[in-house]
Short mmCIF file of C-alpha atoms and ligand atoms in Angstrom, two decimals:
data_model
loop_
_atom_site.label_atom_id
_atom_site.label_comp_id
_atom_site.label_asym_id
_atom_site.label_seq_id
_atom_site.Cartn_x
_atom_site.Cartn_y
_atom_site.Cartn_z
CA MET U 1 107.13 -105.60 150.67
CA GLY U 2 104.61 -108.24 151.76
CA VAL U 3 102.58 -108.24 154.96
CA PHE U 4 103.77 -111.56 156.27
CA ALA U 5 107.37 -112.34 157.26
CA SER U 6 109.16 -113.78 154.28
CA THR U 7 111.95 -116.35 154.26
CA ASP U 8 113.50 -114.20 151.49
CA ASP U 9 113.89 -111.35 153.97
CA PRO U 10 115.12 -112.96 157.21
CA GLY U 11 115.82 -109.51 158.70
CA SER U 12 112.13 -108.64 158.73
CA ALA U 13 109.85 -109.95 161.45
CA GLY U 14 106.84 -109.04 159.32
CA HIS U 15 103.87 -106.94 160.40
CA GLU U 16 101.71 -107.94 163.34
CA GLN U 17 98.47 -106.60 161.98
CA VAL U 18 97.20 -104.74 158.95
CA VAL U 19 93.64 -103.46 158.98
CA PHE U 20 91.68 -102.29 155.95
CA CYS U 21 88.93 -99.85 156.87
CA GLN U 22 86.09 -98.76 154.60
CA ASP U 23 83.07 -96.55 155.08
CA LYS U 24 81.34 -96.10 151.74
CA GLN U 25 79.06 -93.23 152.76
CA SER U 26 81.87 -90.94 153.88
CA GLY U 27 84.28 -92.28 151.24
CA LEU U 28 86.79 -93.51 153.82
CA LYS U 29 89.36 -95.96 152.57
CA ALA U 30 92.12 -96.37 155.11
CA ILE U 31 94.78 -98.91 156.00
CA ILE U 32 96.25 -99.13 159.49
CA GLY U 33 99.58 -100.94 159.71
CA ILE U 34 100.93 -102.24 163.00
CA TYR U 35 104.46 -103.47 162.59
CA SER U 36 105.23 -104.23 166.22
CA THR U 37 103.80 -103.77 169.69
CA ALA U 38 106.84 -105.33 171.39
CA LEU U 39 107.57 -102.08 173.25
CA GLY U 40 103.99 -100.94 173.79
CA PRO U 41 101.04 -99.65 171.78
CA ALA U 42 102.00 -98.83 168.22
CA LEU U 43 102.36 -95.08 167.58
CA GLY U 44 102.57 -93.24 164.27
CA GLY U 45 100.71 -90.66 162.22
CA THR U 46 97.97 -90.87 159.62
CA ARG U 47 99.01 -89.90 156.09
CA CYS U 48 96.30 -88.68 153.75
CA TYR U 49 97.53 -88.98 150.19
CA PRO U 50 96.12 -89.60 146.68
CA TYR U 51 97.96 -92.86 146.03
CA ALA U 52 97.96 -94.14 142.44
CA SER U 53 96.60 -97.51 143.59
CA GLU U 54 95.58 -99.59 146.61
CA GLU U 55 98.89 -101.46 146.24
CA ALA U 56 100.82 -98.17 146.50
CA ALA U 57 98.87 -97.21 149.65
CA LEU U 58 99.55 -100.62 151.19
CA ALA U 59 103.26 -100.49 150.31
CA ASP U 60 103.55 -97.06 151.92
CA VAL U 61 101.78 -98.00 155.15
CA LEU U 62 103.89 -101.16 155.50
CA ASP U 63 107.08 -99.20 154.97
CA LEU U 64 106.11 -96.31 157.23
CA SER U 65 104.84 -98.48 160.10
CA ARG U 66 108.05 -100.52 160.09
CA GLY U 67 110.04 -97.28 160.14
CA MET U 68 108.07 -96.05 163.17
CA ALA U 69 108.93 -99.21 165.13
CA TYR U 70 112.62 -98.43 164.69
CA LYS U 71 112.23 -94.71 165.34
CA ASN U 72 110.20 -95.23 168.52
CA ALA U 73 112.58 -97.91 169.78
CA LEU U 74 115.61 -95.63 169.42
CA ALA U 75 113.78 -92.65 170.87
CA GLY U 76 113.48 -94.70 174.07
CA LEU U 77 109.67 -94.66 173.91
CA ASP U 78 107.39 -97.34 175.28
CA HIS U 79 105.71 -97.55 171.91
CA GLY U 80 105.76 -99.95 169.04
CA GLY U 81 105.54 -98.94 165.41
CA GLY U 82 102.39 -98.19 163.50
CA LYS U 83 101.14 -95.87 160.82
CA ALA U 84 97.97 -95.36 158.84
CA VAL U 85 97.09 -94.07 155.41
CA ILE U 86 93.85 -92.56 154.20
CA TRP U 87 93.63 -92.97 150.45
CA GLY U 88 92.61 -89.70 148.80
CA ASP U 89 93.49 -86.08 148.16
CA PRO U 90 93.36 -84.38 151.57
CA ASP U 91 91.77 -81.26 150.07
CA GLN U 92 88.94 -83.31 148.63
CA VAL U 93 88.24 -86.32 150.83
CA LYS U 94 88.57 -85.03 154.38
CA SER U 95 85.23 -84.36 156.05
CA GLU U 96 83.89 -84.60 159.59
CA ALA U 97 82.14 -87.89 158.74
CA LEU U 98 85.24 -89.42 157.14
CA LEU U 99 87.56 -88.45 159.99
CA ARG U 100 85.08 -89.67 162.61
CA ALA U 101 84.57 -92.94 160.74
CA TYR U 102 88.33 -93.32 160.74
CA GLY U 103 88.40 -92.54 164.48
CA ARG U 104 85.96 -95.38 165.13
CA PHE U 105 88.24 -97.83 163.35
CA VAL U 106 91.19 -96.61 165.45
CA GLN U 107 89.06 -97.06 168.59
CA SER U 108 88.11 -100.58 167.49
CA LEU U 109 91.76 -101.61 167.89
CA GLY U 110 91.37 -101.05 171.63
CA GLY U 111 94.60 -99.10 172.11
CA ARG U 112 96.92 -101.29 170.04
CA TYR U 113 97.48 -98.25 167.81
CA TYR U 114 97.72 -94.53 168.65
CA THR U 115 97.38 -92.16 165.74
CA ALA U 116 98.68 -88.61 165.15
CA CYS U 117 99.30 -86.17 162.27
CA ASP U 118 101.36 -86.84 159.20
CA VAL U 119 101.50 -85.52 155.64
CA GLY U 120 97.99 -84.32 154.73
CA THR U 121 96.57 -84.37 158.28
CA TYR U 122 96.74 -81.63 160.89
CA VAL U 123 96.10 -81.06 164.59
CA ALA U 124 92.56 -79.85 163.78
CA ASP U 125 91.88 -83.20 162.05
CA MET U 126 93.10 -85.07 165.12
CA ASP U 127 90.63 -83.08 167.22
CA VAL U 128 87.86 -84.45 165.00
CA VAL U 129 89.24 -88.02 165.09
CA ALA U 130 89.35 -87.68 168.89
CA ARG U 131 85.56 -87.35 169.05
CA GLU U 132 85.46 -91.08 168.31
CA THR U 133 88.61 -92.46 169.88
CA ARG U 134 90.82 -92.03 172.91
CA TYR U 135 93.81 -93.34 171.00
CA VAL U 136 94.87 -90.14 169.28
CA THR U 137 97.62 -87.65 170.05
CA GLY U 138 99.15 -84.65 168.26
CA ARG U 139 96.14 -82.56 169.20
CA SER U 140 95.64 -78.80 169.28
CA VAL U 141 96.69 -76.75 172.29
CA GLU U 142 93.00 -75.83 172.92
CA HIS U 143 92.30 -79.52 173.42
CA GLY U 144 95.23 -80.13 175.75
CA GLY U 145 97.60 -81.12 172.97
CA ALA U 146 101.15 -79.97 172.38
CA GLY U 147 100.54 -78.35 169.00
CA ASP U 148 103.26 -78.01 166.37
CA SER U 149 105.90 -80.73 166.71
CA SER U 150 108.52 -79.03 164.54
CA VAL U 151 110.01 -77.19 167.54
CA LEU U 152 111.27 -80.38 169.18
CA THR U 153 112.02 -82.04 165.84
CA ALA U 154 114.45 -79.23 165.04
CA TRP U 155 115.91 -79.38 168.54
CA GLY U 156 116.52 -83.12 168.16
CA VAL U 157 118.10 -82.72 164.70
CA PHE U 158 120.43 -80.11 166.17
CA GLN U 159 121.42 -82.55 168.96
CA GLY U 160 122.09 -85.33 166.44
CA MET U 161 124.16 -82.93 164.36
CA ARG U 162 126.21 -81.96 167.42
CA ALA U 163 126.99 -85.63 168.06
CA ALA U 164 128.01 -86.10 164.42
CA ALA U 165 130.22 -82.99 164.57
CA GLU U 166 131.91 -84.35 167.68
CA HIS U 167 132.51 -87.69 165.97
CA VAL U 168 134.12 -86.08 162.93
CA TRP U 169 135.81 -82.95 164.31
CA GLY U 170 136.20 -83.81 168.01
CA SER U 171 133.90 -81.18 169.53
CA PRO U 172 130.07 -81.23 169.89
CA THR U 173 129.46 -77.87 168.28
CA LEU U 174 128.75 -76.43 164.86
CA ARG U 175 130.68 -73.27 165.69
CA GLY U 176 132.64 -72.15 162.65
CA ARG U 177 131.08 -74.82 160.38
CA ARG U 178 129.14 -74.15 157.21
CA VAL U 179 125.80 -75.95 157.37
CA GLY U 180 123.59 -76.35 154.30
CA VAL U 181 119.87 -76.43 155.12
CA ALA U 182 117.69 -77.72 152.25
CA GLY U 183 114.14 -76.64 153.07
CA LEU U 184 113.29 -73.67 155.28
CA GLY U 185 109.93 -75.02 156.36
CA LYS U 186 108.70 -75.48 159.92
CA VAL U 187 111.69 -77.57 160.98
CA GLY U 188 114.31 -75.87 158.77
CA LYS U 189 113.49 -72.46 160.25
CA HIS U 190 113.91 -73.57 163.87
CA LEU U 191 117.05 -75.50 162.96
CA THR U 192 118.55 -72.43 161.30
CA GLY U 193 118.00 -70.51 164.55
CA HIS U 194 119.79 -73.16 166.64
CA LEU U 195 122.69 -73.28 164.20
CA ILE U 196 123.16 -69.53 164.19
CA ASP U 197 122.95 -69.43 168.01
CA ASP U 198 125.67 -72.09 168.07
CA GLY U 199 127.96 -69.99 165.85
CA ALA U 200 127.51 -71.84 162.56
CA GLU U 201 127.30 -70.22 159.14
CA VAL U 202 124.11 -71.28 157.33
CA VAL U 203 123.71 -71.74 153.59
CA ALA U 204 120.12 -72.53 152.61
CA THR U 205 117.62 -73.06 149.83
CA ASP U 206 113.87 -73.48 149.41
CA VAL U 207 111.48 -73.66 146.46
CA ASP U 208 109.03 -71.34 148.21
CA PRO U 209 109.88 -67.62 147.84
CA ARG U 210 108.13 -66.92 151.17
CA ALA U 211 110.65 -69.13 152.96
CA LEU U 212 113.52 -67.27 151.31
CA GLU U 213 111.98 -63.96 152.34
CA TRP U 214 111.73 -65.25 155.91
CA ALA U 215 115.47 -65.93 155.87
CA ARG U 216 116.28 -62.48 154.44
CA VAL U 217 114.22 -60.78 157.15
CA HIS U 218 115.09 -62.91 160.19
CA HIS U 219 118.61 -64.08 159.39
CA PRO U 220 120.20 -61.76 156.84
CA GLY U 221 123.54 -63.53 157.38
CA VAL U 222 122.22 -66.74 155.78
CA THR U 223 123.57 -67.34 152.27
CA LEU U 224 120.79 -68.38 149.89
CA VAL U 225 121.50 -70.61 146.90
CA ALA U 226 119.35 -71.45 143.87
CA ASP U 227 118.35 -75.03 144.62
CA ALA U 228 119.21 -78.26 146.43
CA ALA U 229 121.70 -79.26 143.69
CA ALA U 230 123.60 -76.01 144.23
CA LEU U 231 123.57 -76.59 147.97
CA VAL U 232 124.92 -80.13 147.61
CA ALA U 233 127.76 -78.83 145.42
CA ALA U 234 128.48 -75.87 147.73
CA ASP U 235 131.47 -75.70 150.05
CA ILE U 236 129.62 -76.88 153.16
CA ASP U 237 130.69 -79.04 156.12
CA VAL U 238 127.25 -80.40 156.99
CA TYR U 239 124.25 -81.10 154.75
CA ALA U 240 120.85 -80.98 156.44
CA PRO U 241 118.00 -82.23 154.20
CA CYS U 242 114.84 -80.69 155.67
CA ALA U 243 112.46 -80.88 152.71
CA LEU U 244 111.37 -84.11 151.09
CA GLY U 245 112.60 -87.71 151.19
CA GLY U 246 115.13 -89.22 148.76
CA ALA U 247 117.58 -86.31 149.11
CA LEU U 248 120.55 -88.68 148.95
CA ASP U 249 120.68 -90.59 145.68
CA ASP U 250 123.14 -91.77 143.04
CA ASP U 251 123.57 -88.20 141.74
CA THR U 252 123.74 -86.21 144.97
CA VAL U 253 126.12 -88.43 146.94
CA PRO U 254 129.04 -88.18 144.44
CA ALA U 255 128.53 -84.39 144.24
CA LEU U 256 128.32 -83.86 148.01
CA ARG U 257 131.15 -81.84 149.56
CA ALA U 258 129.92 -82.05 153.16
CA LYS U 259 131.52 -84.48 155.59
CA VAL U 260 128.33 -84.91 157.64
CA VAL U 261 124.69 -85.42 156.69
CA ALA U 262 122.11 -84.80 159.42
CA GLY U 263 118.63 -83.48 158.71
CA ALA U 264 114.93 -83.74 159.45
CA ALA U 265 113.53 -85.21 156.23
CA ASN U 266 112.18 -88.75 156.45
CA ASN U 267 113.63 -91.48 154.21
CA GLN U 268 116.63 -89.47 153.02
CA LEU U 269 118.32 -92.48 151.41
CA ALA U 270 116.74 -92.94 147.97
CA HIS U 271 117.39 -96.68 147.97
CA PRO U 272 119.27 -99.35 149.94
CA GLY U 273 122.98 -99.17 149.24
CA ILE U 274 123.20 -95.36 149.48
CA GLU U 275 124.39 -95.69 153.09
CA LYS U 276 127.39 -97.66 151.79
CA LEU U 277 128.04 -95.11 149.04
CA LEU U 278 128.14 -92.38 151.69
CA ALA U 279 130.46 -94.39 153.92
CA ASP U 280 132.78 -95.14 150.97
CA ARG U 281 133.03 -91.41 150.26
CA GLY U 282 133.89 -90.75 153.92
CA VAL U 283 130.60 -88.94 154.59
CA LEU U 284 129.13 -89.53 158.03
CA TYR U 285 125.37 -90.00 157.81
CA ALA U 286 123.40 -89.53 161.02
CA PRO U 287 120.33 -91.70 160.29
CA ASP U 288 117.22 -89.61 159.67
CA TYR U 289 114.91 -91.62 161.90
CA VAL U 290 117.32 -91.22 164.81
CA VAL U 291 117.81 -87.47 164.60
CA ASN U 292 114.25 -86.50 163.59
CA ALA U 293 112.53 -88.31 166.48
CA GLY U 294 111.78 -85.08 168.40
CA GLY U 295 108.31 -84.90 166.85
CA VAL U 296 107.25 -88.36 167.92
CA ILE U 297 108.81 -87.77 171.33
CA GLN U 298 106.50 -84.76 171.62
CA VAL U 299 103.31 -86.58 170.61
CA ALA U 300 104.18 -89.55 172.83
CA ASP U 301 104.63 -87.18 175.77
CA GLU U 302 101.20 -85.70 175.08
CA ILE U 303 99.57 -89.08 175.83
CA ASP U 304 100.58 -88.63 179.50
CA GLY U 305 99.60 -84.95 179.61
CA PHE U 306 102.10 -82.75 177.82
CA ASN U 307 105.08 -81.35 179.67
CA PHE U 308 107.32 -79.37 177.33
CA GLU U 309 110.40 -79.51 179.55
CA ARG U 310 110.16 -83.30 179.97
CA ALA U 311 109.76 -83.75 176.22
CA ARG U 312 112.61 -81.33 175.48
CA LEU U 313 114.93 -83.25 177.82
CA ARG U 314 114.03 -86.48 176.08
CA ALA U 315 114.67 -84.91 172.66
CA THR U 316 118.02 -83.64 173.96
CA ARG U 317 119.01 -87.27 174.51
CA ILE U 318 119.07 -87.70 170.73
CA TYR U 319 122.62 -86.39 171.15
CA ASP U 320 123.55 -89.45 173.30
CA THR U 321 121.74 -91.91 171.06
CA THR U 322 123.43 -90.58 167.92
CA ARG U 323 126.80 -90.73 169.65
CA GLN U 324 126.19 -94.32 170.72
CA ILE U 325 125.18 -95.31 167.18
CA LEU U 326 128.23 -93.68 165.59
CA ARG U 327 130.52 -95.48 168.03
CA LEU U 328 128.77 -98.79 167.45
CA ALA U 329 129.12 -98.27 163.69
CA ASP U 330 132.88 -97.79 164.10
CA ASP U 331 133.21 -100.78 166.46
CA GLU U 332 131.25 -103.11 164.20
CA GLY U 333 132.62 -101.72 160.93
CA VAL U 334 129.19 -100.95 159.49
CA PRO U 335 127.49 -97.74 158.25
CA PRO U 336 125.60 -95.81 160.98
CA ALA U 337 122.25 -96.72 159.38
CA VAL U 338 123.02 -100.41 159.92
CA ALA U 339 124.24 -99.78 163.48
CA ALA U 340 121.02 -97.86 164.24
CA ASP U 341 118.89 -100.73 162.96
CA ARG U 342 120.83 -103.19 165.11
CA LEU U 343 120.41 -101.07 168.23
CA ALA U 344 116.67 -100.68 167.61
CA GLU U 345 116.23 -104.41 167.01
CA ARG U 346 118.20 -105.15 170.19
CA ARG U 347 115.91 -102.93 172.28
CA MET U 348 112.76 -104.40 170.70
CA ALA U 349 114.04 -107.92 171.46
CA ASP U 350 115.44 -107.26 174.96
CA VAL U 351 112.59 -105.15 176.29
CA GLY U 352 109.88 -106.88 174.27
CA ARG U 353 110.96 -110.22 175.75
CA LEU U 354 110.10 -108.99 179.27
CA ARG U 355 106.42 -109.52 178.47
CA THR U 356 107.07 -113.23 178.67
CA ILE U 357 107.45 -112.77 182.47
CA HIS U 358 103.94 -113.53 183.54
CA LEU U 359 102.08 -110.97 185.65
CA ARG U 360 98.68 -111.48 187.16
N1 NAD Z 1 107.48 -81.39 161.45
C1 NAD Z 1 107.92 -82.43 162.15
O1 NAD Z 1 107.72 -82.51 163.37
C2 NAD Z 1 108.71 -83.51 161.47
C3 NAD Z 1 109.06 -84.66 162.23
C4 NAD Z 1 109.84 -85.65 161.61
C5 NAD Z 1 110.21 -85.51 160.28
N2 NAD Z 1 109.81 -84.40 159.57
C6 NAD Z 1 110.22 -84.30 158.18
O2 NAD Z 1 111.05 -83.15 158.01
C7 NAD Z 1 110.82 -82.57 156.74
C8 NAD Z 1 110.42 -81.12 156.93
O3 NAD Z 1 109.24 -81.06 157.70
P1 NAD Z 1 108.47 -79.67 157.94
O4 NAD Z 1 107.47 -79.95 158.98
O5 NAD Z 1 109.47 -78.58 158.13
O6 NAD Z 1 107.74 -79.51 156.53
P2 NAD Z 1 107.35 -78.15 155.80
O7 NAD Z 1 106.39 -78.56 154.74
O8 NAD Z 1 106.98 -77.10 156.77
O9 NAD Z 1 108.73 -77.67 155.13
C9 NAD Z 1 109.30 -78.23 154.00
C10 NAD Z 1 110.00 -77.10 153.24
O10 NAD Z 1 110.75 -77.68 152.17
C11 NAD Z 1 110.56 -76.86 151.03
N3 NAD Z 1 110.85 -77.67 149.84
C12 NAD Z 1 110.07 -78.59 149.23
N4 NAD Z 1 110.71 -79.10 148.15
C13 NAD Z 1 111.93 -78.53 148.13
C14 NAD Z 1 113.05 -78.68 147.27
N5 NAD Z 1 113.04 -79.51 146.24
N6 NAD Z 1 114.15 -77.92 147.52
C15 NAD Z 1 114.17 -77.06 148.57
N7 NAD Z 1 113.13 -76.90 149.42
C16 NAD Z 1 112.04 -77.61 149.19
C17 NAD Z 1 109.13 -76.38 151.13
O11 NAD Z 1 108.92 -75.24 150.35
C18 NAD Z 1 109.01 -76.11 152.63
O12 NAD Z 1 109.40 -74.78 152.95
C19 NAD Z 1 109.77 -83.44 156.05
O13 NAD Z 1 110.42 -84.41 155.27
C20 NAD Z 1 109.06 -84.11 157.21
O14 NAD Z 1 108.51 -85.36 156.85
C21 NAD Z 1 109.09 -83.40 160.14
#
């Protein structure tokens, strides 16, 4: 993907701004990508990762920042899409000096981009970044932040799943359904609790024995299977990928027995075209960036002074948004992922256009 809008890809507006940041002394090499500020300041986390090359880091930040524009638009937030990457192994490169240098670059954008946590960065890191910039959220509770975002992420995934269940089986509940949860991490654990409370039967897997032990202790009724492949092939009604991206690929989709896919993992579709494969097999896919928006809803709320109940209510609306997308998909005869993109683009265009009304 290139930075500038390409005539080969008429669907892409291109990125507004991409900033390369370097501070040799601290070892900082970061790229901040701002895809769109049509709906407000760009918002998205900072990923710290040992990319194989500068090109790989750039490709990731372009992809992720575009994704955030769509996620934020559908979450109803007054935020555009942005994301940043720090190039390096988080265990080796992160230091006070590096994080503060990074914070100064974020500050230099004057509020066009708000940062937060992502893979390889944590609330404690955001507290350090915040010593240099106001434009940071996802902070620790001690510093007025909201803390762990997985609580509302799981709540939002559950709401999206309810809407998908209603679309397929006529009732917005998972009661009596078998739900396969791949990944009993921060989100998967909370999701399992919601599903059990709703009367679902949970089948789960994780590569970490501690996560499996957690399930045995806290939810002995959960059936544990060997791995994600076994879960995909199991007799389940709903598949909830809650581990890594790329869970739906050319091998998993043909093997899938579930009628619904709804989970927390980002970028579940391994490549374009998988959404069509799912639709052709009669599997309803609730787009990941729609149902997993609870986390960004939480960090966005924190910018105004965190109010859990307000954020929870907003995350509950993921049910309505998912419902609307699934209906639009049926009406327009397209997969839900395409309908979601259309709805996001419509909001960015309709609301973004209002800025052309001049105000003094
Ligand atoms: N935490 C959030 O607020 C949030 C928000 C949006 C999206 N997400 C996405 O949701 C997913 C889960 O996030 P999390 O915060 O729970 O992460 P986490 O790291 O706490 O949990 C991931 C779990 O998946 C397990 N896992 C890894 N590989 C696996 C495999 N091959 N098979 C089975 N299990 C495997 C890990 O052992 C871990 O228990 C991630 O893709 C994340 O990007 C999280």
